[in-house]
PDB file of C-alpha atoms in Angstrom:
ATOM      1  CA  UNK Z   1     139.278  19.349  -8.725  1.00 51.00           C
ATOM      2  CA  UNK Z   2     140.856  18.301  -5.275  1.00 57.00           C
ATOM      3  CA  UNK Z   3     142.576  15.273  -6.676  1.00 62.00           C
ATOM      4  CA  UNK Z   4     146.370  14.864  -6.408  1.00 62.00           C
ATOM      5  CA  UNK Z   5     148.252  13.913  -9.235  1.00 63.00           C
ATOM      6  CA  UNK Z   6     151.477  13.671  -7.699  1.00 64.00           C
ATOM      7  CA  UNK Z   7     154.055  11.534  -9.478  1.00 61.00           C
ATOM      8  CA  UNK Z   8     157.416  10.234  -8.199  1.00 64.00           C
ATOM      9  CA  UNK Z   9     160.393   9.436 -10.401  1.00 62.00           C
ATOM     10  CA  UNK Z  10     162.080   6.008 -10.384  1.00 57.00           C
ATOM     11  CA  UNK Z  11     165.103   5.760  -9.343  1.00 57.00           C
ATOM     12  CA  UNK Z  12     167.573   5.405 -12.232  1.00 55.00           C
ATOM     13  CA  UNK Z  13     169.118   2.161 -11.352  1.00 54.00           C
ATOM     14  CA  UNK Z  14     168.100  -0.884 -13.541  1.00 52.00           C
ATOM     15  CA  UNK Z  15     167.949  -3.543 -10.530  1.00 52.00           C
ATOM     16  CA  UNK Z  16     165.506  -1.732  -8.534  1.00 56.00           C
ATOM     17  CA  UNK Z  17     163.157  -0.892 -11.744  1.00 56.00           C
ATOM     18  CA  UNK Z  18     160.074  -3.043 -11.433  1.00 70.00           C
ATOM     19  CA  UNK Z  19     157.642  -3.137 -14.635  1.00 77.00           C
ATOM     20  CA  UNK Z  20     154.943  -4.794 -12.417  1.00 79.00           C
ATOM     21  CA  UNK Z  21     154.760  -1.905  -9.688  1.00 76.00           C
ATOM     22  CA  UNK Z  22     154.770   0.825 -12.632  1.00 76.00           C
ATOM     23  CA  UNK Z  23     151.930  -0.867 -14.461  1.00 82.00           C
ATOM     24  CA  UNK Z  24     150.236  -0.829 -11.054  1.00 81.00           C
ATOM     25  CA  UNK Z  25     150.873   3.024 -11.041  1.00 80.00           C
ATOM     26  CA  UNK Z  26     149.542   3.401 -14.404  1.00 80.00           C
ATOM     27  CA  UNK Z  27     146.659   1.834 -13.621  1.00 79.00           C
ATOM     28  CA  UNK Z  28     146.203   3.926 -10.578  1.00 83.00           C
ATOM     29  CA  UNK Z  29     146.610   6.811 -12.728  1.00 80.00           C
ATOM     30  CA  UNK Z  30     143.814   5.683 -15.375  1.00 77.00           C
ATOM     31  CA  UNK Z  31     141.388   5.163 -12.329  1.00 77.00           C
ATOM     32  CA  UNK Z  32     141.718   8.198 -10.779  1.00 76.00           C
ATOM     33  CA  UNK Z  33     141.247  10.241 -13.975  1.00 74.00           C
ATOM     34  CA  UNK Z  34     137.859   8.253 -15.063  1.00 66.00           C
ATOM     35  CA  UNK Z  35     136.927   8.864 -11.552  1.00 69.00           C
ATOM     36  CA  UNK Z  36     137.423  12.613 -11.991  1.00 67.00           C
ATOM     37  CA  UNK Z  37     135.517  12.415 -15.603  1.00 63.00           C
ATOM     38  CA  UNK Z  38     132.448  11.337 -14.067  1.00 59.00           C
ATOM     39  CA  UNK Z  39     130.921  14.466 -13.156  1.00 52.00           C
ATOM     40  CA  UNK Z  40     127.034  15.162 -14.446  1.00 51.00           C
ATOM     41  CA  UNK Z  41     125.695  18.208 -15.587  1.00 50.00           C
ATOM     42  CA  UNK Z  42     122.762  18.865 -13.321  1.00 50.00           C
ATOM     43  CA  UNK Z  43     120.963  20.918 -16.096  1.00 56.00           C
ATOM     44  CA  UNK Z  44     121.533  19.745 -19.341  1.00 57.00           C
ATOM     45  CA  UNK Z  45     119.423  20.789 -22.260  1.00 57.00           C
ATOM     46  CA  UNK Z  46     118.675  18.195 -25.242  1.00 60.00           C
ATOM     47  CA  UNK Z  47     117.554  19.329 -28.496  1.00 54.00           C
ATOM     48  CA  UNK Z  48     115.158  18.196 -30.333  1.00 58.00           C
ATOM     49  CA  UNK Z  49     116.490  15.812 -33.296  1.00 53.00           C
ATOM     50  CA  UNK Z  50     116.295  18.402 -36.190  1.00 52.00           C
ATOM     51  CA  UNK Z  51     117.815  18.027 -39.643  1.00 53.00           C
ATOM     52  CA  UNK Z  52     121.866  19.405 -40.084  1.00 55.00           C
ATOM     53  CA  UNK Z  53     122.215  22.824 -41.714  1.00 53.00           C
ATOM     54  CA  UNK Z  54     125.769  21.484 -42.342  1.00 70.00           C
ATOM     55  CA  UNK Z  55     125.058  21.930 -45.961  1.00 80.00           C
ATOM     56  CA  UNK Z  56     123.869  24.332 -48.010  1.00 84.00           C
ATOM     57  CA  UNK Z  57     121.047  26.877 -46.440  1.00 86.00           C
ATOM     58  CA  UNK Z  58     120.033  26.262 -43.519  1.00 88.00           C
ATOM     59  CA  UNK Z  59     116.084  25.404 -43.295  1.00 86.00           C
ATOM     60  CA  UNK Z  60     115.578  25.195 -39.262  1.00 87.00           C
ATOM     61  CA  UNK Z  61     118.104  25.942 -36.224  1.00 87.00           C
ATOM     62  CA  UNK Z  62     119.472  23.399 -33.986  1.00 84.00           C
ATOM     63  CA  UNK Z  63     116.291  25.177 -31.355  1.00 86.00           C
ATOM     64  CA  UNK Z  64     113.671  24.604 -33.912  1.00 85.00           C
ATOM     65  CA  UNK Z  65     112.932  27.811 -35.167  1.00 87.00           C
ATOM     66  CA  UNK Z  66     113.409  29.432 -38.667  1.00 90.00           C
ATOM     67  CA  UNK Z  67     116.879  30.653 -39.147  1.00 90.00           C
ATOM     68  CA  UNK Z  68     117.223  34.699 -40.621  1.00 92.00           C
ATOM     69  CA  UNK Z  69     119.498  36.406 -42.283  1.00 92.00           C
ATOM     70  CA  UNK Z  70     121.260  38.917 -41.058  1.00 92.00           C
ATOM     71  CA  UNK Z  71     124.344  41.781 -41.935  1.00 93.00           C
ATOM     72  CA  UNK Z  72     128.035  41.481 -40.286  1.00 91.00           C
ATOM     73  CA  UNK Z  73     129.122  45.124 -39.546  1.00 93.00           C
ATOM     74  CA  UNK Z  74     132.690  43.668 -38.098  1.00 92.00           C
ATOM     75  CA  UNK Z  75     135.541  45.694 -39.405  1.00 93.00           C
ATOM     76  CA  UNK Z  76     136.845  42.644 -40.618  1.00 93.00           C
ATOM     77  CA  UNK Z  77     133.619  41.135 -42.581  1.00 90.00           C
ATOM     78  CA  UNK Z  78     131.974  44.328 -43.149  1.00 92.00           C
ATOM     79  CA  UNK Z  79     128.329  44.429 -44.345  1.00 93.00           C
ATOM     80  CA  UNK Z  80     128.485  40.519 -45.331  1.00 92.00           C
ATOM     81  CA  UNK Z  81     125.501  38.718 -44.719  1.00 93.00           C
ATOM     82  CA  UNK Z  82     125.105  35.579 -42.448  1.00 91.00           C
ATOM     83  CA  UNK Z  83     122.275  33.113 -41.312  1.00 90.00           C
ATOM     84  CA  UNK Z  84     121.353  33.241 -37.458  1.00 90.00           C
ATOM     85  CA  UNK Z  85     118.837  32.400 -35.414  1.00 89.00           C
ATOM     86  CA  UNK Z  86     116.801  35.302 -33.369  1.00 88.00           C
ATOM     87  CA  UNK Z  87     117.100  33.191 -29.972  1.00 85.00           C
ATOM     88  CA  UNK Z  88     120.913  33.701 -30.126  1.00 82.00           C
ATOM     89  CA  UNK Z  89     120.996  35.895 -27.246  1.00 84.00           C
ATOM     90  CA  UNK Z  90     119.812  32.795 -25.202  1.00 83.00           C
ATOM     91  CA  UNK Z  91     123.265  31.218 -24.551  1.00 80.00           C
ATOM     92  CA  UNK Z  92     122.149  28.003 -26.059  1.00 83.00           C
ATOM     93  CA  UNK Z  93     123.127  26.545 -29.610  1.00 84.00           C
ATOM     94  CA  UNK Z  94     122.059  28.157 -32.377  1.00 84.00           C
ATOM     95  CA  UNK Z  95     122.798  28.013 -35.948  1.00 86.00           C
ATOM     96  CA  UNK Z  96     125.201  30.499 -37.344  1.00 86.00           C
ATOM     97  CA  UNK Z  97     126.739  30.389 -40.914  1.00 88.00           C
ATOM     98  CA  UNK Z  98     127.759  32.598 -44.137  1.00 90.00           C
ATOM     99  CA  UNK Z  99     125.452  33.351 -46.641  1.00 92.00           C
ATOM    100  CA  UNK Z 100     127.816  33.542 -49.503  1.00 92.00           C
ATOM    101  CA  UNK Z 101     129.363  30.162 -48.432  1.00 91.00           C
ATOM    102  CA  UNK Z 102     125.767  28.377 -47.806  1.00 90.00           C
ATOM    103  CA  UNK Z 103     124.653  29.890 -51.197  1.00 92.00           C
ATOM    104  CA  UNK Z 104     127.599  28.090 -52.731  1.00 92.00           C
ATOM    105  CA  UNK Z 105     126.928  24.779 -51.273  1.00 90.00           C
ATOM    106  CA  UNK Z 106     123.793  24.859 -52.071  1.00 90.00           C
ATOM    107  CA  UNK Z 107     124.454  25.435 -55.670  1.00 93.00           C
ATOM    108  CA  UNK Z 108     127.088  22.524 -55.610  1.00 91.00           C
ATOM    109  CA  UNK Z 109     124.622  20.672 -54.364  1.00 90.00           C
ATOM    110  CA  UNK Z 110     122.005  21.437 -57.012  1.00 92.00           C
ATOM    111  CA  UNK Z 111     124.475  21.000 -59.427  1.00 95.00           C
ATOM    112  CA  UNK Z 112     125.230  17.108 -58.162  1.00 93.00           C
ATOM    113  CA  UNK Z 113     121.491  16.389 -58.142  1.00 94.00           C
ATOM    114  CA  UNK Z 114     121.527  18.375 -61.776  1.00 96.00           C
ATOM    115  CA  UNK Z 115     124.145  15.895 -62.997  1.00 96.00           C
ATOM    116  CA  UNK Z 116     122.275  12.700 -61.345  1.00 96.00           C
ATOM    117  CA  UNK Z 117     119.433  13.698 -63.291  1.00 96.00           C
ATOM    118  CA  UNK Z 118     121.049  13.729 -65.886  1.00 96.00           C
ATOM    119  CA  UNK Z 119     122.485  10.021 -65.703  1.00 95.00           C
ATOM    120  CA  UNK Z 120     118.639   9.094 -65.298  1.00 96.00           C
ATOM    121  CA  UNK Z 121     117.921  11.333 -68.214  1.00 95.00           C
ATOM    122  CA  UNK Z 122     120.460   9.458 -70.590  1.00 95.00           C
ATOM    123  CA  UNK Z 123     119.783   5.945 -68.997  1.00 95.00           C
ATOM    124  CA  UNK Z 124     116.175   6.415 -69.893  1.00 95.00           C
ATOM    125  CA  UNK Z 125     116.452   7.406 -72.965  1.00 95.00           C
ATOM    126  CA  UNK Z 126     118.545   4.613 -74.171  1.00 96.00           C
ATOM    127  CA  UNK Z 127     115.989   2.460 -72.062  1.00 95.00           C
ATOM    128  CA  UNK Z 128     113.841   3.815 -74.644  1.00 94.00           C
ATOM    129  CA  UNK Z 129     115.780   3.939 -77.761  1.00 94.00           C
ATOM    130  CA  UNK Z 130     115.874  -0.181 -77.188  1.00 95.00           C
ATOM    131  CA  UNK Z 131     112.763  -0.629 -76.408  1.00 94.00           C
ATOM    132  CA  UNK Z 132     111.707   1.418 -79.421  1.00 95.00           C
ATOM    133  CA  UNK Z 133     113.718  -0.744 -81.067  1.00 94.00           C
ATOM    134  CA  UNK Z 134     112.268  -4.421 -79.673  1.00 94.00           C
ATOM    135  CA  UNK Z 135     109.187  -2.540 -80.439  1.00 93.00           C
ATOM    136  CA  UNK Z 136     110.341  -2.116 -84.045  1.00 93.00           C
ATOM    137  CA  UNK Z 137     111.126  -5.709 -84.554  1.00 92.00           C
ATOM    138  CA  UNK Z 138     108.255  -7.291 -82.833  1.00 92.00           C
ATOM    139  CA  UNK Z 139     105.880  -5.278 -85.198  1.00 92.00           C
ATOM    140  CA  UNK Z 140     108.146  -6.707 -88.337  1.00 91.00           C
ATOM    141  CA  UNK Z 141     107.369 -10.107 -87.021  1.00 90.00           C
ATOM    142  CA  UNK Z 142     104.007  -9.905 -86.643  1.00 92.00           C
ATOM    143  CA  UNK Z 143     103.321  -8.236 -90.145  1.00 91.00           C
ATOM    144  CA  UNK Z 144     105.240 -11.225 -91.344  1.00 91.00           C
ATOM    145  CA  UNK Z 145     103.189 -13.350 -88.858  1.00 91.00           C
ATOM    146  CA  UNK Z 146     100.098 -11.571 -90.350  1.00 92.00           C
ATOM    147  CA  UNK Z 147     100.841 -12.036 -93.985  1.00 93.00           C
ATOM    148  CA  UNK Z 148     101.697 -15.575 -93.655  1.00 93.00           C
ATOM    149  CA  UNK Z 149      98.614 -16.103 -91.797  1.00 93.00           C
ATOM    150  CA  UNK Z 150      96.760 -14.712 -94.629  1.00 93.00           C
ATOM    151  CA  UNK Z 151      98.560 -16.547 -97.114  1.00 94.00           C
ATOM    152  CA  UNK Z 152      97.480 -19.934 -95.384  1.00 94.00           C
ATOM    153  CA  UNK Z 153      93.770 -18.612 -94.955  1.00 94.00           C
ATOM    154  CA  UNK Z 154      93.872 -17.991 -99.077  1.00 95.00           C
ATOM    155  CA  UNK Z 155      95.515 -21.254 -99.884  1.00 94.00           C
ATOM    156  CA  UNK Z 156      92.932 -23.012 -97.437  1.00 94.00           C
ATOM    157  CA  UNK Z 157      90.120 -21.185 -99.371  1.00 95.00           C
ATOM    158  CA  UNK Z 158      91.660 -22.054-102.833  1.00 94.00           C
ATOM    159  CA  UNK Z 159      92.627 -25.828-102.057  1.00 94.00           C
ATOM    160  CA  UNK Z 160      88.781 -26.181-100.694  1.00 94.00           C
ATOM    161  CA  UNK Z 161      87.358 -24.130-104.143  1.00 93.00           C
ATOM    162  CA  UNK Z 162      89.237 -26.529-105.889  1.00 92.00           C
ATOM    163  CA  UNK Z 163      87.988 -29.364-104.058  1.00 92.00           C
ATOM    164  CA  UNK Z 164      84.548 -28.386-104.079  1.00 91.00           C
ATOM    165  CA  UNK Z 165      84.834 -27.905-108.071  1.00 91.00           C
ATOM    166  CA  UNK Z 166      86.415 -31.448-108.615  1.00 89.00           C
ATOM    167  CA  UNK Z 167      83.843 -32.991-106.629  1.00 87.00           C
ATOM    168  CA  UNK Z 168      81.263 -31.098-108.459  1.00 87.00           C
ATOM    169  CA  UNK Z 169      82.647 -32.168-111.803  1.00 86.00           C
ATOM    170  CA  UNK Z 170      83.380 -35.848-110.643  1.00 82.00           C
ATOM    171  CA  UNK Z 171      79.704 -36.126-109.326  1.00 70.00           C
ATOM    172  CA  UNK Z 172      78.703 -34.888-112.934  1.00 59.00           C
ATOM    173  CA  UNK Z 173      80.226 -37.061-114.530  1.00 54.00           C
ATOM    174  CA  UNK Z 174      78.773 -39.815-112.159  1.00 54.00           C
ATOM    175  CA  UNK Z 175      75.243 -38.583-113.105  1.00 54.00           C
ATOM    176  CA  UNK Z 176      75.855 -38.663-116.393  1.00 54.00           C
ATOM    177  CA  UNK Z 177      77.119 -42.460-116.498  1.00 55.00           C
ATOM    178  CA  UNK Z 178      74.009 -43.047-114.562  1.00 57.00           C
ATOM    179  CA  UNK Z 179      71.503 -41.602-116.724  1.00 56.00           C
ATOM    180  CA  UNK Z 180      73.255 -42.619-120.201  1.00 57.00           C
ATOM    181  CA  UNK Z 181      71.367 -45.206-122.401  1.00 59.00           C
ATOM    182  CA  UNK Z 182      74.544 -46.944-123.242  1.00 56.00           C
ATOM    183  CA  UNK Z 183      73.805 -50.459-123.499  1.00 56.00           C
ATOM    184  CA  UNK Z 184      76.939 -51.773-121.400  1.00 57.00           C
ATOM    185  CA  UNK Z 185      76.589 -54.877-118.551  1.00 57.00           C
ATOM    186  CA  UNK Z 186      78.935 -53.700-116.695  1.00 57.00           C
ATOM    187  CA  UNK Z 187      78.980 -49.947-115.683  1.00 55.00           C
ATOM    188  CA  UNK Z 188      82.217 -48.787-114.002  1.00 55.00           C
ATOM    189  CA  UNK Z 189      81.238 -45.602-113.667  1.00 52.00           C
TER     190      UNK Z 189
END
């Protein structure tokens, strides 16, 4: 690139070895390297953000088009299918992945998701069982409470009936005392 990266060997004498000069030379080398790496590409193409196609069956290519399944006719991989893009000849970066590898990854991902769903189902089943147990306990408690309430109402009605009957029996006795023709000075009824 037109830059001279010459390097001179320091002398083997210990007296002439200067650490400061070595550090300065190393710093200059790093500065030259940074300057040489600061080149820009005039037409750098940036693809739009697309979902990654690293795992499983690719859904979209890096260029945004839909991948297609093609067949390899090479001696090393005869009739082996792979995912590619119809725009592969434009020289840009496009998707390329073996079909069987993509399916294995997709199945592995599906197995992971299935395992997670089974775990969620098990947890939900445990929660339902726990809620059913709580519901049974609460229904027993409400049945006991209803029985006690009914028993209390019956006892209260019985008590009211006894009081009414007792009052009626007393009231009738007083009424008889007042209407009797017994001679007495002090009526104490």
